[in-house]
């Protein structure tokens, strides 16, 4: 028989060589396209920030009402499942929220008023101790030097009398704005708790499946993220306030319960709020009791904050927010710089919501890439293909 004949595949051929200038030109074009996109994104962000600043008086009550609604909506749902009409359930939870808030504020005010005489007396004794410390080693300041410092401070205050008066009138106006915004927040919270469950079906019906489905999914995720954040912060702040309040009471610091309440509210501003409330407690202990008690209060606050940051918050929050501590700190700093204490309070919920939107977009991009049909490879050519025999012997 004749020997079989094998056809060997041709070696792969390379494409035409490209000039270095064309490669660099393609890279420059890609960089230019992406630079233009980044510039457009930055310009859009600036426009959005300007619009938010322009409409901040309207946006702020809506945001605060949404945060309050995330806390009250589960309670209203539970009452509705027990047979209470939804309107009545929403009214009950909002009224209960108002009542609890008023009780807390009233107690804080009466506590401060009832102890102001004792605090002033202790503060005078504390100032005497501070004066004795400043006149002793290592500062060794003389009475004339202290008098010069006091005279300088008095002169500054007299020069700023007009500014202080203007600030008082500004403060009165600000209090009026706070009252108006508080009423608006309560009304919006009632409406959100009562009719919030109708929004997503309405949006889905208006936008259809193509746009309404993703929008409802994103809004649902953001709502759950905000609810998890608010409920977790309530628990963490309450635990901090309880332990710090007990410690201040045992150490004999005046206004212990008031300082504990401030610690509770300060816990809603991550990192910075706890530091400010703790510094205020240390200052009150220093002025009214003395150095030793102030150091003990400082140690108490540091221990409680370490337990919160390393044990309590990670255990309760887990991965519900998925934000690094550095991101939280930068968000609070940026929010406080741009919008004051309100911005610091809203910074973490805003960043957590934005992170949830980015996660959803990443998942959609991944699902889209997986669903795309993969190119079918052609049947590989056999390396050794036997040709048909020419004949037989």
C-alpha positions as YAML, in Angstrom:
chain: A
units: angstrom
residues:
- id: 1
  name: UNK
  ca: [0.00, 0.00, 0.00]
- id: 2
  name: UNK
  ca: [1.15, 3.53, -0.62]
- id: 3
  name: UNK
  ca: [2.24, 5.56, 2.37]
- id: 4
  name: UNK
  ca: [-0.23, 8.16, 3.58]
- id: 5
  name: UNK
  ca: [0.45, 11.79, 2.78]
- id: 6
  name: UNK
  ca: [0.16, 14.32, 5.66]
- id: 7
  name: UNK
  ca: [-0.55, 18.04, 5.22]
- id: 8
  name: UNK
  ca: [1.20, 20.25, 7.78]
- id: 9
  name: UNK
  ca: [-0.52, 23.53, 8.76]
- id: 10
  name: UNK
  ca: [1.11, 26.71, 7.72]
- id: 11
  name: UNK
  ca: [2.87, 28.66, 10.49]
- id: 12
  name: UNK
  ca: [0.84, 31.56, 11.89]
- id: 13
  name: UNK
  ca: [1.47, 34.79, 10.09]
- id: 14
  name: UNK
  ca: [1.93, 38.07, 11.93]
- id: 15
  name: UNK
  ca: [0.03, 41.18, 11.01]
- id: 16
  name: UNK
  ca: [1.74, 44.10, 9.42]
- id: 17
  name: UNK
  ca: [4.14, 45.88, 11.71]
- id: 18
  name: UNK
  ca: [2.80, 49.15, 13.20]
- id: 19
  name: UNK
  ca: [4.80, 52.28, 13.38]
- id: 20
  name: UNK
  ca: [5.65, 53.61, 16.87]
- id: 21
  name: UNK
  ca: [3.96, 56.91, 16.12]
- id: 22
  name: UNK
  ca: [0.64, 55.20, 15.30]
- id: 23
  name: UNK
  ca: [0.73, 53.26, 18.59]
- id: 24
  name: UNK
  ca: [1.42, 56.45, 20.55]
- id: 25
  name: UNK
  ca: [-1.32, 58.23, 18.62]
- id: 26
  name: UNK
  ca: [-3.88, 55.55, 19.49]
- id: 27
  name: UNK
  ca: [-2.91, 55.78, 23.15]
- id: 28
  name: UNK
  ca: [-3.20, 59.56, 23.10]
- id: 29
  name: UNK
  ca: [-6.65, 59.33, 21.52]
- id: 30
  name: UNK
  ca: [-7.79, 56.90, 24.22]
- id: 31
  name: UNK
  ca: [-6.48, 59.19, 26.96]
- id: 32
  name: UNK
  ca: [-8.19, 62.17, 25.33]
- id: 33
  name: UNK
  ca: [-11.53, 60.36, 25.18]
- id: 34
  name: UNK
  ca: [-11.36, 59.31, 28.82]
- id: 35
  name: UNK
  ca: [-10.18, 62.77, 29.89]
- id: 36
  name: UNK
  ca: [-13.18, 64.31, 28.14]
- id: 37
  name: UNK
  ca: [-15.49, 61.87, 29.90]
- id: 38
  name: UNK
  ca: [-13.97, 62.67, 33.28]
- id: 39
  name: UNK
  ca: [-14.31, 66.39, 32.62]
- id: 40
  name: UNK
  ca: [-17.97, 65.92, 31.71]
- id: 41
  name: UNK
  ca: [-18.57, 63.86, 34.87]
- id: 42
  name: UNK
  ca: [-16.86, 66.51, 37.01]
- id: 43
  name: UNK
  ca: [-18.90, 69.27, 35.35]
- id: 44
  name: UNK
  ca: [-22.08, 67.31, 35.98]
- id: 45
  name: UNK
  ca: [-21.11, 66.83, 39.63]
- id: 46
  name: UNK
  ca: [-20.53, 70.59, 39.99]
- id: 47
  name: UNK
  ca: [-23.93, 71.34, 38.46]
- id: 48
  name: UNK
  ca: [-25.62, 68.81, 40.76]
- id: 49
  name: UNK
  ca: [-23.86, 70.29, 43.81]
- id: 50
  name: UNK
  ca: [-24.95, 73.79, 42.77]
- id: 51
  name: UNK
  ca: [-28.56, 72.68, 42.34]
- id: 52
  name: UNK
  ca: [-28.48, 70.92, 45.72]
- id: 53
  name: UNK
  ca: [-27.10, 74.05, 47.38]
- id: 54
  name: UNK
  ca: [-29.73, 76.20, 45.68]
- id: 55
  name: UNK
  ca: [-32.57, 73.89, 46.76]
- id: 56
  name: UNK
  ca: [-31.06, 72.94, 50.12]
- id: 57
  name: UNK
  ca: [-33.91, 74.52, 52.08]
- id: 58
  name: UNK
  ca: [-36.28, 72.08, 50.36]
- id: 59
  name: UNK
  ca: [-33.99, 69.06, 50.16]
- id: 60
  name: UNK
  ca: [-32.96, 69.09, 53.83]
- id: 61
  name: UNK
  ca: [-36.46, 68.48, 55.30]
- id: 62
  name: UNK
  ca: [-37.05, 65.71, 52.77]
- id: 63
  name: UNK
  ca: [-33.78, 63.96, 53.69]
- id: 64
  name: UNK
  ca: [-34.43, 64.26, 57.42]
- id: 65
  name: UNK
  ca: [-37.98, 62.98, 56.94]
- id: 66
  name: UNK
  ca: [-36.66, 59.98, 55.02]
- id: 67
  name: UNK
  ca: [-34.26, 59.15, 57.85]
- id: 68
  name: UNK
  ca: [-37.02, 59.47, 60.44]
- id: 69
  name: UNK
  ca: [-39.29, 57.33, 58.26]
- id: 70
  name: UNK
  ca: [-36.74, 54.50, 58.11]
- id: 71
  name: UNK
  ca: [-36.97, 54.34, 61.90]
- id: 72
  name: UNK
  ca: [-40.76, 54.65, 62.20]
- id: 73
  name: UNK
  ca: [-41.94, 52.72, 59.14]
- id: 74
  name: UNK
  ca: [-41.28, 49.19, 60.57]
- id: 75
  name: UNK
  ca: [-43.27, 50.07, 63.70]
- id: 76
  name: UNK
  ca: [-46.18, 51.37, 61.63]
- id: 77
  name: UNK
  ca: [-46.10, 48.21, 59.50]
- id: 78
  name: UNK
  ca: [-46.27, 46.07, 62.63]
- id: 79
  name: UNK
  ca: [-49.27, 48.02, 63.92]
- id: 80
  name: UNK
  ca: [-50.96, 47.71, 60.52]
- id: 81
  name: UNK
  ca: [-50.48, 43.92, 60.56]
- id: 82
  name: UNK
  ca: [-52.13, 43.88, 63.98]
- id: 83
  name: UNK
  ca: [-55.24, 45.45, 62.46]
- id: 84
  name: UNK
  ca: [-54.62, 49.16, 63.02]
- id: 85
  name: UNK
  ca: [-55.51, 51.27, 59.95]
- id: 86
  name: UNK
  ca: [-52.43, 52.59, 58.19]
- id: 87
  name: UNK
  ca: [-53.35, 56.24, 58.70]
- id: 88
  name: UNK
  ca: [-53.85, 55.68, 62.43]
- id: 89
  name: UNK
  ca: [-50.64, 53.64, 62.68]
- id: 90
  name: UNK
  ca: [-48.63, 56.38, 60.97]
- id: 91
  name: UNK
  ca: [-50.16, 59.05, 63.21]
- id: 92
  name: UNK
  ca: [-49.47, 57.01, 66.36]
- id: 93
  name: UNK
  ca: [-45.80, 56.37, 65.62]
- id: 94
  name: UNK
  ca: [-45.14, 60.00, 64.61]
- id: 95
  name: UNK
  ca: [-46.89, 61.33, 67.72]
- id: 96
  name: UNK
  ca: [-44.96, 58.88, 69.90]
- id: 97
  name: UNK
  ca: [-41.71, 60.05, 68.29]
- id: 98
  name: UNK
  ca: [-42.61, 63.69, 68.98]
- id: 99
  name: UNK
  ca: [-43.58, 62.90, 72.57]
- id: 100
  name: UNK
  ca: [-40.33, 61.06, 73.31]
- id: 101
  name: UNK
  ca: [-38.28, 63.86, 71.76]
- id: 102
  name: UNK
  ca: [-40.10, 66.54, 73.76]
- id: 103
  name: UNK
  ca: [-39.69, 64.58, 77.00]
- id: 104
  name: UNK
  ca: [-35.94, 64.26, 76.42]
- id: 105
  name: UNK
  ca: [-35.49, 67.95, 75.57]
- id: 106
  name: UNK
  ca: [-37.65, 69.05, 78.50]
- id: 107
  name: UNK
  ca: [-35.69, 66.91, 80.92]
- id: 108
  name: UNK
  ca: [-32.39, 68.25, 79.62]
- id: 109
  name: UNK
  ca: [-33.57, 71.85, 80.01]
- id: 110
  name: UNK
  ca: [-34.96, 71.34, 83.52]
- id: 111
  name: UNK
  ca: [-31.84, 69.42, 84.58]
- id: 112
  name: UNK
  ca: [-29.57, 72.23, 83.45]
- id: 113
  name: UNK
  ca: [-31.74, 74.89, 85.12]
- id: 114
  name: UNK
  ca: [-31.98, 72.98, 88.41]
- id: 115
  name: UNK
  ca: [-28.23, 72.37, 88.64]
- id: 116
  name: UNK
  ca: [-26.98, 75.66, 87.24]
- id: 117
  name: UNK
  ca: [-26.32, 77.11, 90.71]
- id: 118
  name: UNK
  ca: [-24.33, 74.08, 91.83]
- id: 119
  name: UNK
  ca: [-22.42, 73.99, 88.56]
- id: 120
  name: UNK
  ca: [-21.59, 77.69, 88.80]
- id: 121
  name: UNK
  ca: [-20.32, 77.26, 92.38]
- id: 122
  name: UNK
  ca: [-18.19, 74.29, 91.40]
- id: 123
  name: UNK
  ca: [-16.96, 76.15, 88.34]
- id: 124
  name: UNK
  ca: [-15.78, 79.02, 90.55]
- id: 125
  name: UNK
  ca: [-13.86, 76.58, 92.73]
- id: 126
  name: UNK
  ca: [-12.45, 74.95, 89.61]
- id: 127
  name: UNK
  ca: [-11.29, 78.29, 88.25]
- id: 128
  name: UNK
  ca: [-9.55, 78.98, 91.55]
- id: 129
  name: UNK
  ca: [-7.74, 75.65, 91.19]
- id: 130
  name: UNK
  ca: [-6.77, 76.53, 87.63]
- id: 131
  name: UNK
  ca: [-5.45, 79.90, 88.83]
- id: 132
  name: UNK
  ca: [-3.42, 78.23, 91.59]
- id: 133
  name: UNK
  ca: [-2.00, 75.80, 89.03]
- id: 134
  name: UNK
  ca: [-1.04, 78.61, 86.65]
- id: 135
  name: UNK
  ca: [0.66, 80.63, 89.39]
- id: 136
  name: UNK
  ca: [2.59, 77.58, 90.59]
- id: 137
  name: UNK
  ca: [5.25, 75.50, 88.88]
- id: 138
  name: UNK
  ca: [5.95, 74.96, 86.06]
- id: 139
  name: UNK
  ca: [4.25, 78.12, 84.68]
- id: 140
  name: UNK
  ca: [4.87, 80.42, 87.69]
- id: 141
  name: UNK
  ca: [2.73, 83.25, 86.30]
- id: 142
  name: UNK
  ca: [2.40, 86.37, 88.45]
- id: 143
  name: UNK
  ca: [-0.87, 88.00, 89.46]
- id: 144
  name: UNK
  ca: [-0.13, 90.95, 87.19]
- id: 145
  name: UNK
  ca: [0.29, 88.66, 84.21]
- id: 146
  name: UNK
  ca: [-3.01, 86.92, 84.94]
- id: 147
  name: UNK
  ca: [-4.72, 90.30, 85.35]
- id: 148
  name: UNK
  ca: [-3.33, 91.39, 81.97]
- id: 149
  name: UNK
  ca: [-4.75, 88.26, 80.36]
- id: 150
  name: UNK
  ca: [-8.18, 88.85, 81.94]
- id: 151
  name: UNK
  ca: [-8.15, 92.52, 80.85]
- id: 152
  name: UNK
  ca: [-7.27, 91.51, 77.29]
- id: 153
  name: UNK
  ca: [-10.14, 89.03, 77.17]
- id: 154
  name: UNK
  ca: [-12.55, 91.62, 78.59]
- id: 155
  name: UNK
  ca: [-11.42, 94.17, 76.01]
- id: 156
  name: UNK
  ca: [-11.96, 91.69, 73.20]
- id: 157
  name: UNK
  ca: [-15.47, 90.95, 74.45]
- id: 158
  name: UNK
  ca: [-16.35, 94.65, 74.67]
- id: 159
  name: UNK
  ca: [-15.08, 95.27, 71.15]
- id: 160
  name: UNK
  ca: [-17.17, 92.36, 69.90]
- id: 161
  name: UNK
  ca: [-20.35, 93.49, 71.68]
- id: 162
  name: UNK
  ca: [-22.04, 94.55, 68.46]
- id: 163
  name: UNK
  ca: [-21.16, 91.27, 66.80]
- id: 164
  name: UNK
  ca: [-22.52, 89.37, 69.79]
- id: 165
  name: UNK
  ca: [-25.80, 91.31, 69.62]
- id: 166
  name: UNK
  ca: [-26.07, 90.60, 65.91]
- id: 167
  name: UNK
  ca: [-25.38, 86.96, 66.62]
- id: 168
  name: UNK
  ca: [-28.18, 86.87, 69.18]
- id: 169
  name: UNK
  ca: [-30.70, 88.15, 66.64]
- id: 170
  name: UNK
  ca: [-29.33, 85.72, 64.07]
- id: 171
  name: UNK
  ca: [-29.72, 82.93, 66.61]
- id: 172
  name: UNK
  ca: [-33.35, 83.89, 67.23]
- id: 173
  name: UNK
  ca: [-33.99, 83.76, 63.48]
- id: 174
  name: UNK
  ca: [-32.20, 80.42, 63.28]
- id: 175
  name: UNK
  ca: [-34.40, 79.03, 66.06]
- id: 176
  name: UNK
  ca: [-37.46, 80.08, 64.10]
- id: 177
  name: UNK
  ca: [-36.15, 78.30, 61.01]
- id: 178
  name: UNK
  ca: [-35.44, 75.20, 63.07]
- id: 179
  name: UNK
  ca: [-39.01, 75.15, 64.37]
- id: 180
  name: UNK
  ca: [-40.44, 75.54, 60.86]
- id: 181
  name: UNK
  ca: [-38.18, 72.81, 59.48]
- id: 182
  name: UNK
  ca: [-39.05, 70.52, 62.39]
- id: 183
  name: UNK
  ca: [-42.78, 70.87, 61.69]
- id: 184
  name: UNK
  ca: [-42.17, 70.25, 57.98]
- id: 185
  name: UNK
  ca: [-40.08, 67.16, 58.76]
- id: 186
  name: UNK
  ca: [-42.82, 65.74, 60.98]
- id: 187
  name: UNK
  ca: [-45.50, 66.29, 58.34]
- id: 188
  name: UNK
  ca: [-43.36, 64.71, 55.62]
- id: 189
  name: UNK
  ca: [-42.48, 61.82, 57.92]
- id: 190
  name: UNK
  ca: [-46.17, 61.14, 58.50]
- id: 191
  name: UNK
  ca: [-46.85, 61.16, 54.76]
- id: 192
  name: UNK
  ca: [-43.86, 58.92, 54.01]
- id: 193
  name: UNK
  ca: [-44.85, 56.42, 56.70]
- id: 194
  name: UNK
  ca: [-48.49, 56.44, 55.57]
- id: 195
  name: UNK
  ca: [-48.02, 56.30, 51.79]
- id: 196
  name: UNK
  ca: [-44.40, 55.25, 51.30]
- id: 197
  name: UNK
  ca: [-45.36, 51.69, 50.35]
- id: 198
  name: UNK
  ca: [-47.22, 53.01, 47.30]
- id: 199
  name: UNK
  ca: [-44.27, 54.81, 45.72]
- id: 200
  name: UNK
  ca: [-42.36, 51.89, 44.21]
- id: 201
  name: UNK
  ca: [-45.42, 50.28, 42.57]
- id: 202
  name: UNK
  ca: [-46.40, 53.68, 41.20]
- id: 203
  name: UNK
  ca: [-42.89, 54.28, 39.79]
- id: 204
  name: UNK
  ca: [-42.83, 50.80, 38.28]
- id: 205
  name: UNK
  ca: [-46.20, 51.33, 36.63]
- id: 206
  name: UNK
  ca: [-45.19, 54.70, 35.19]
- id: 207
  name: UNK
  ca: [-41.71, 53.76, 33.95]
- id: 208
  name: UNK
  ca: [-42.41, 50.21, 32.85]
- id: 209
  name: UNK
  ca: [-40.34, 47.08, 33.27]
- id: 210
  name: UNK
  ca: [-37.24, 48.29, 31.43]
- id: 211
  name: UNK
  ca: [-36.61, 51.40, 33.55]
- id: 212
  name: UNK
  ca: [-38.94, 50.83, 36.49]
- id: 213
  name: UNK
  ca: [-37.47, 47.47, 37.46]
- id: 214
  name: UNK
  ca: [-33.89, 48.67, 37.99]
- id: 215
  name: UNK
  ca: [-35.07, 51.90, 39.63]
- id: 216
  name: UNK
  ca: [-37.27, 50.05, 42.13]
- id: 217
  name: UNK
  ca: [-34.44, 47.61, 42.88]
- id: 218
  name: UNK
  ca: [-31.97, 50.44, 43.56]
- id: 219
  name: UNK
  ca: [-34.43, 52.41, 45.70]
- id: 220
  name: UNK
  ca: [-35.31, 49.31, 47.69]
- id: 221
  name: UNK
  ca: [-31.67, 48.60, 48.41]
- id: 222
  name: UNK
  ca: [-31.02, 52.21, 49.42]
- id: 223
  name: UNK
  ca: [-34.04, 52.16, 51.73]
- id: 224
  name: UNK
  ca: [-32.82, 48.98, 53.45]
- id: 225
  name: UNK
  ca: [-29.32, 50.45, 53.79]
- id: 226
  name: UNK
  ca: [-30.62, 53.64, 55.39]
- id: 227
  name: UNK
  ca: [-32.83, 51.67, 57.75]
- id: 228
  name: UNK
  ca: [-29.95, 49.44, 58.81]
- id: 229
  name: UNK
  ca: [-27.73, 52.48, 59.42]
- id: 230
  name: UNK
  ca: [-30.28, 54.37, 61.51]
- id: 231
  name: UNK
  ca: [-31.31, 51.38, 63.64]
- id: 232
  name: UNK
  ca: [-27.69, 50.39, 64.25]
- id: 233
  name: UNK
  ca: [-26.73, 53.92, 65.24]
- id: 234
  name: UNK
  ca: [-29.66, 54.06, 67.67]
- id: 235
  name: UNK
  ca: [-28.48, 50.90, 69.44]
- id: 236
  name: UNK
  ca: [-24.80, 51.90, 69.46]
- id: 237
  name: UNK
  ca: [-25.52, 55.44, 70.67]
- id: 238
  name: UNK
  ca: [-27.85, 54.14, 73.39]
- id: 239
  name: UNK
  ca: [-25.23, 51.71, 74.72]
- id: 240
  name: UNK
  ca: [-22.57, 54.46, 74.71]
- id: 241
  name: UNK
  ca: [-24.88, 56.87, 76.52]
- id: 242
  name: UNK
  ca: [-25.81, 54.30, 79.18]
- id: 243
  name: UNK
  ca: [-22.24, 53.35, 80.06]
- id: 244
  name: UNK
  ca: [-20.92, 56.92, 79.96]
- id: 245
  name: UNK
  ca: [-23.89, 58.19, 81.99]
- id: 246
  name: UNK
  ca: [-23.36, 55.52, 84.67]
- id: 247
  name: UNK
  ca: [-19.65, 56.31, 84.80]
- id: 248
  name: UNK
  ca: [-20.22, 60.06, 85.13]
- id: 249
  name: UNK
  ca: [-22.77, 59.51, 87.89]
- id: 250
  name: UNK
  ca: [-20.39, 57.24, 89.83]
- id: 251
  name: UNK
  ca: [-17.58, 59.79, 89.47]
- id: 252
  name: UNK
  ca: [-19.80, 62.56, 90.84]
- id: 253
  name: UNK
  ca: [-19.82, 64.72, 87.69]
- id: 254
  name: UNK
  ca: [-22.81, 67.11, 87.59]
- id: 255
  name: UNK
  ca: [-25.26, 66.99, 84.67]
- id: 256
  name: UNK
  ca: [-24.40, 63.31, 84.16]
- id: 257
  name: UNK
  ca: [-27.71, 62.40, 82.53]
- id: 258
  name: UNK
  ca: [-27.67, 65.51, 80.34]
- id: 259
  name: UNK
  ca: [-24.15, 64.70, 79.15]
- id: 260
  name: UNK
  ca: [-25.21, 61.11, 78.51]
- id: 261
  name: UNK
  ca: [-28.12, 62.37, 76.39]
- id: 262
  name: UNK
  ca: [-25.74, 64.56, 74.39]
- id: 263
  name: UNK
  ca: [-23.56, 61.49, 73.91]
- id: 264
  name: UNK
  ca: [-26.58, 59.63, 72.53]
- id: 265
  name: UNK
  ca: [-27.36, 62.33, 69.97]
- id: 266
  name: UNK
  ca: [-23.68, 62.80, 69.16]
- id: 267
  name: UNK
  ca: [-23.44, 59.13, 68.23]
- id: 268
  name: UNK
  ca: [-25.45, 59.83, 65.06]
- id: 269
  name: UNK
  ca: [-22.45, 61.76, 63.72]
- id: 270
  name: UNK
  ca: [-19.85, 58.97, 63.44]
- id: 271
  name: UNK
  ca: [-16.40, 59.55, 64.96]
- id: 272
  name: UNK
  ca: [-16.68, 63.34, 65.35]
- id: 273
  name: UNK
  ca: [-19.91, 63.40, 67.38]
- id: 274
  name: UNK
  ca: [-18.54, 61.05, 70.04]
- id: 275
  name: UNK
  ca: [-15.32, 63.07, 70.29]
- id: 276
  name: UNK
  ca: [-17.19, 66.36, 70.79]
- id: 277
  name: UNK
  ca: [-19.55, 64.90, 73.41]
- id: 278
  name: UNK
  ca: [-16.63, 63.28, 75.23]
- id: 279
  name: UNK
  ca: [-14.61, 66.50, 75.21]
- id: 280
  name: UNK
  ca: [-17.58, 68.36, 76.70]
- id: 281
  name: UNK
  ca: [-17.90, 65.78, 79.49]
- id: 282
  name: UNK
  ca: [-14.17, 66.05, 80.28]
- id: 283
  name: UNK
  ca: [-14.42, 69.86, 80.33]
- id: 284
  name: UNK
  ca: [-17.37, 69.82, 82.74]
- id: 285
  name: UNK
  ca: [-15.53, 67.38, 85.02]
- id: 286
  name: UNK
  ca: [-12.38, 69.51, 84.90]
- id: 287
  name: UNK
  ca: [-14.12, 72.77, 85.76]
- id: 288
  name: UNK
  ca: [-16.53, 71.44, 88.39]
- id: 289
  name: UNK
  ca: [-14.65, 68.59, 90.09]
- id: 290
  name: UNK
  ca: [-10.93, 68.65, 89.32]
- id: 291
  name: UNK
  ca: [-8.03, 67.22, 87.38]
- id: 292
  name: UNK
  ca: [-8.25, 63.71, 88.79]
- id: 293
  name: UNK
  ca: [-11.91, 63.27, 87.95]
- id: 294
  name: UNK
  ca: [-11.37, 64.79, 84.50]
- id: 295
  name: UNK
  ca: [-8.65, 62.23, 83.76]
- id: 296
  name: UNK
  ca: [-10.94, 59.45, 85.01]
- id: 297
  name: UNK
  ca: [-13.73, 60.69, 82.70]
- id: 298
  name: UNK
  ca: [-11.27, 60.78, 79.81]
- id: 299
  name: UNK
  ca: [-10.24, 57.18, 80.52]
- id: 300
  name: UNK
  ca: [-13.90, 56.14, 80.76]
- id: 301
  name: UNK
  ca: [-14.75, 57.70, 77.40]
- id: 302
  name: UNK
  ca: [-11.71, 56.16, 75.71]
- id: 303
  name: UNK
  ca: [-12.59, 52.69, 77.01]
- id: 304
  name: UNK
  ca: [-16.24, 52.99, 75.91]
- id: 305
  name: UNK
  ca: [-15.23, 54.28, 72.47]
- id: 306
  name: UNK
  ca: [-12.75, 51.43, 72.00]
- id: 307
  name: UNK
  ca: [-15.41, 48.85, 72.91]
- id: 308
  name: UNK
  ca: [-17.84, 50.51, 70.51]
- id: 309
  name: UNK
  ca: [-15.40, 50.81, 67.62]
- id: 310
  name: UNK
  ca: [-13.81, 47.37, 67.92]
- id: 311
  name: UNK
  ca: [-16.64, 45.19, 69.23]
- id: 312
  name: UNK
  ca: [-20.12, 46.72, 69.19]
- id: 313
  name: UNK
  ca: [-20.24, 48.51, 65.83]
- id: 314
  name: UNK
  ca: [-18.61, 45.70, 63.81]
- id: 315
  name: UNK
  ca: [-20.86, 43.13, 65.47]
- id: 316
  name: UNK
  ca: [-24.07, 45.07, 64.81]
- id: 317
  name: UNK
  ca: [-23.30, 46.65, 61.48]
- id: 318
  name: UNK
  ca: [-21.31, 43.81, 59.99]
- id: 319
  name: UNK
  ca: [-21.24, 44.34, 56.26]
- id: 320
  name: UNK
  ca: [-24.54, 46.20, 56.03]
- id: 321
  name: UNK
  ca: [-22.83, 49.41, 54.93]
- id: 322
  name: UNK
  ca: [-19.55, 48.08, 53.59]
- id: 323
  name: UNK
  ca: [-17.71, 51.37, 54.16]
- id: 324
  name: UNK
  ca: [-14.13, 51.65, 55.35]
- id: 325
  name: UNK
  ca: [-13.44, 53.80, 58.40]
- id: 326
  name: UNK
  ca: [-11.32, 56.17, 56.29]
- id: 327
  name: UNK
  ca: [-14.25, 56.67, 53.90]
- id: 328
  name: UNK
  ca: [-16.54, 57.43, 56.84]
- id: 329
  name: UNK
  ca: [-14.09, 59.96, 58.30]
- id: 330
  name: UNK
  ca: [-13.56, 61.73, 54.98]
- id: 331
  name: UNK
  ca: [-17.31, 61.79, 54.32]
- id: 332
  name: UNK
  ca: [-18.06, 63.31, 57.74]
- id: 333
  name: UNK
  ca: [-15.28, 65.89, 57.31]
- id: 334
  name: UNK
  ca: [-16.44, 66.89, 53.83]
- id: 335
  name: UNK
  ca: [-20.09, 67.06, 54.87]
- id: 336
  name: UNK
  ca: [-19.29, 69.16, 57.92]
- id: 337
  name: UNK
  ca: [-17.10, 71.52, 55.88]
- id: 338
  name: UNK
  ca: [-19.69, 72.05, 53.15]
- id: 339
  name: UNK
  ca: [-22.98, 71.97, 55.08]
- id: 340
  name: UNK
  ca: [-22.07, 72.27, 58.77]
- id: 341
  name: UNK
  ca: [-23.36, 69.90, 61.43]
- id: 342
  name: UNK
  ca: [-26.27, 68.88, 59.19]
- id: 343
  name: UNK
  ca: [-23.85, 67.82, 56.48]
- id: 344
  name: UNK
  ca: [-21.80, 65.83, 58.99]
- id: 345
  name: UNK
  ca: [-24.97, 64.05, 60.12]
- id: 346
  name: UNK
  ca: [-26.12, 63.23, 56.58]
- id: 347
  name: UNK
  ca: [-22.68, 62.39, 55.16]
- id: 348
  name: UNK
  ca: [-22.54, 58.70, 56.07]
- id: 349
  name: UNK
  ca: [-26.10, 57.87, 54.90]
- id: 350
  name: UNK
  ca: [-25.42, 59.69, 51.62]
- id: 351
  name: UNK
  ca: [-22.14, 57.86, 51.01]
- id: 352
  name: UNK
  ca: [-23.69, 54.51, 51.98]
- id: 353
  name: UNK
  ca: [-26.52, 55.12, 49.51]
- id: 354
  name: UNK
  ca: [-24.08, 56.05, 46.74]
- id: 355
  name: UNK
  ca: [-22.04, 52.92, 47.49]
- id: 356
  name: UNK
  ca: [-25.19, 50.79, 47.22]
- id: 357
  name: UNK
  ca: [-25.97, 52.31, 43.81]
- id: 358
  name: UNK
  ca: [-22.42, 51.59, 42.62]
- id: 359
  name: UNK
  ca: [-22.70, 47.98, 43.82]
- id: 360
  name: UNK
  ca: [-25.93, 47.54, 41.89]
- id: 361
  name: UNK
  ca: [-24.38, 48.99, 38.72]
- id: 362
  name: UNK
  ca: [-21.38, 46.70, 39.13]
- id: 363
  name: UNK
  ca: [-23.67, 43.68, 39.47]
- id: 364
  name: UNK
  ca: [-25.65, 44.70, 36.39]
- id: 365
  name: UNK
  ca: [-22.47, 45.13, 34.36]
- id: 366
  name: UNK
  ca: [-21.26, 41.72, 35.50]
- id: 367
  name: UNK
  ca: [-24.58, 40.07, 34.64]
- id: 368
  name: UNK
  ca: [-24.62, 41.71, 31.21]
- id: 369
  name: UNK
  ca: [-21.11, 40.55, 30.40]
- id: 370
  name: UNK
  ca: [-21.92, 36.99, 31.49]
- id: 371
  name: UNK
  ca: [-25.09, 36.87, 29.38]
- id: 372
  name: UNK
  ca: [-23.35, 37.96, 26.19]
- id: 373
  name: UNK
  ca: [-22.84, 35.00, 23.80]
- id: 374
  name: UNK
  ca: [-19.26, 33.88, 23.62]
- id: 375
  name: UNK
  ca: [-17.68, 33.65, 20.16]
- id: 376
  name: UNK
  ca: [-17.68, 30.09, 18.86]
- id: 377
  name: UNK
  ca: [-14.21, 28.89, 18.00]
- id: 378
  name: UNK
  ca: [-13.95, 27.32, 14.54]
- id: 379
  name: UNK
  ca: [-13.18, 23.65, 14.43]
- id: 380
  name: UNK
  ca: [-9.43, 23.43, 14.85]
- id: 381
  name: UNK
  ca: [-7.60, 22.17, 11.86]
- id: 382
  name: UNK
  ca: [-6.14, 18.77, 12.39]
- id: 383
  name: UNK
  ca: [-2.42, 18.96, 12.52]
- id: 384
  name: UNK
  ca: [-2.01, 15.66, 10.74]
- id: 385
  name: UNK
  ca: [-4.79, 15.21, 8.21]
- id: 386
  name: UNK
  ca: [-4.52, 12.04, 6.15]
- id: 387
  name: UNK
  ca: [-5.21, 12.48, 2.44]
- id: 388
  name: UNK
  ca: [-7.41, 9.90, 0.69]
- id: 389
  name: UNK
  ca: [-5.37, 7.05, -0.76]
- id: 390
  name: UNK
  ca: [-4.70, 7.17, -4.49]
- id: 391
  name: UNK
  ca: [-5.16, 3.52, -4.92]
- id: 392
  name: UNK
  ca: [-4.41, 0.08, -3.68]
- id: 393
  name: UNK
  ca: [-1.68, -2.24, -4.71]
...
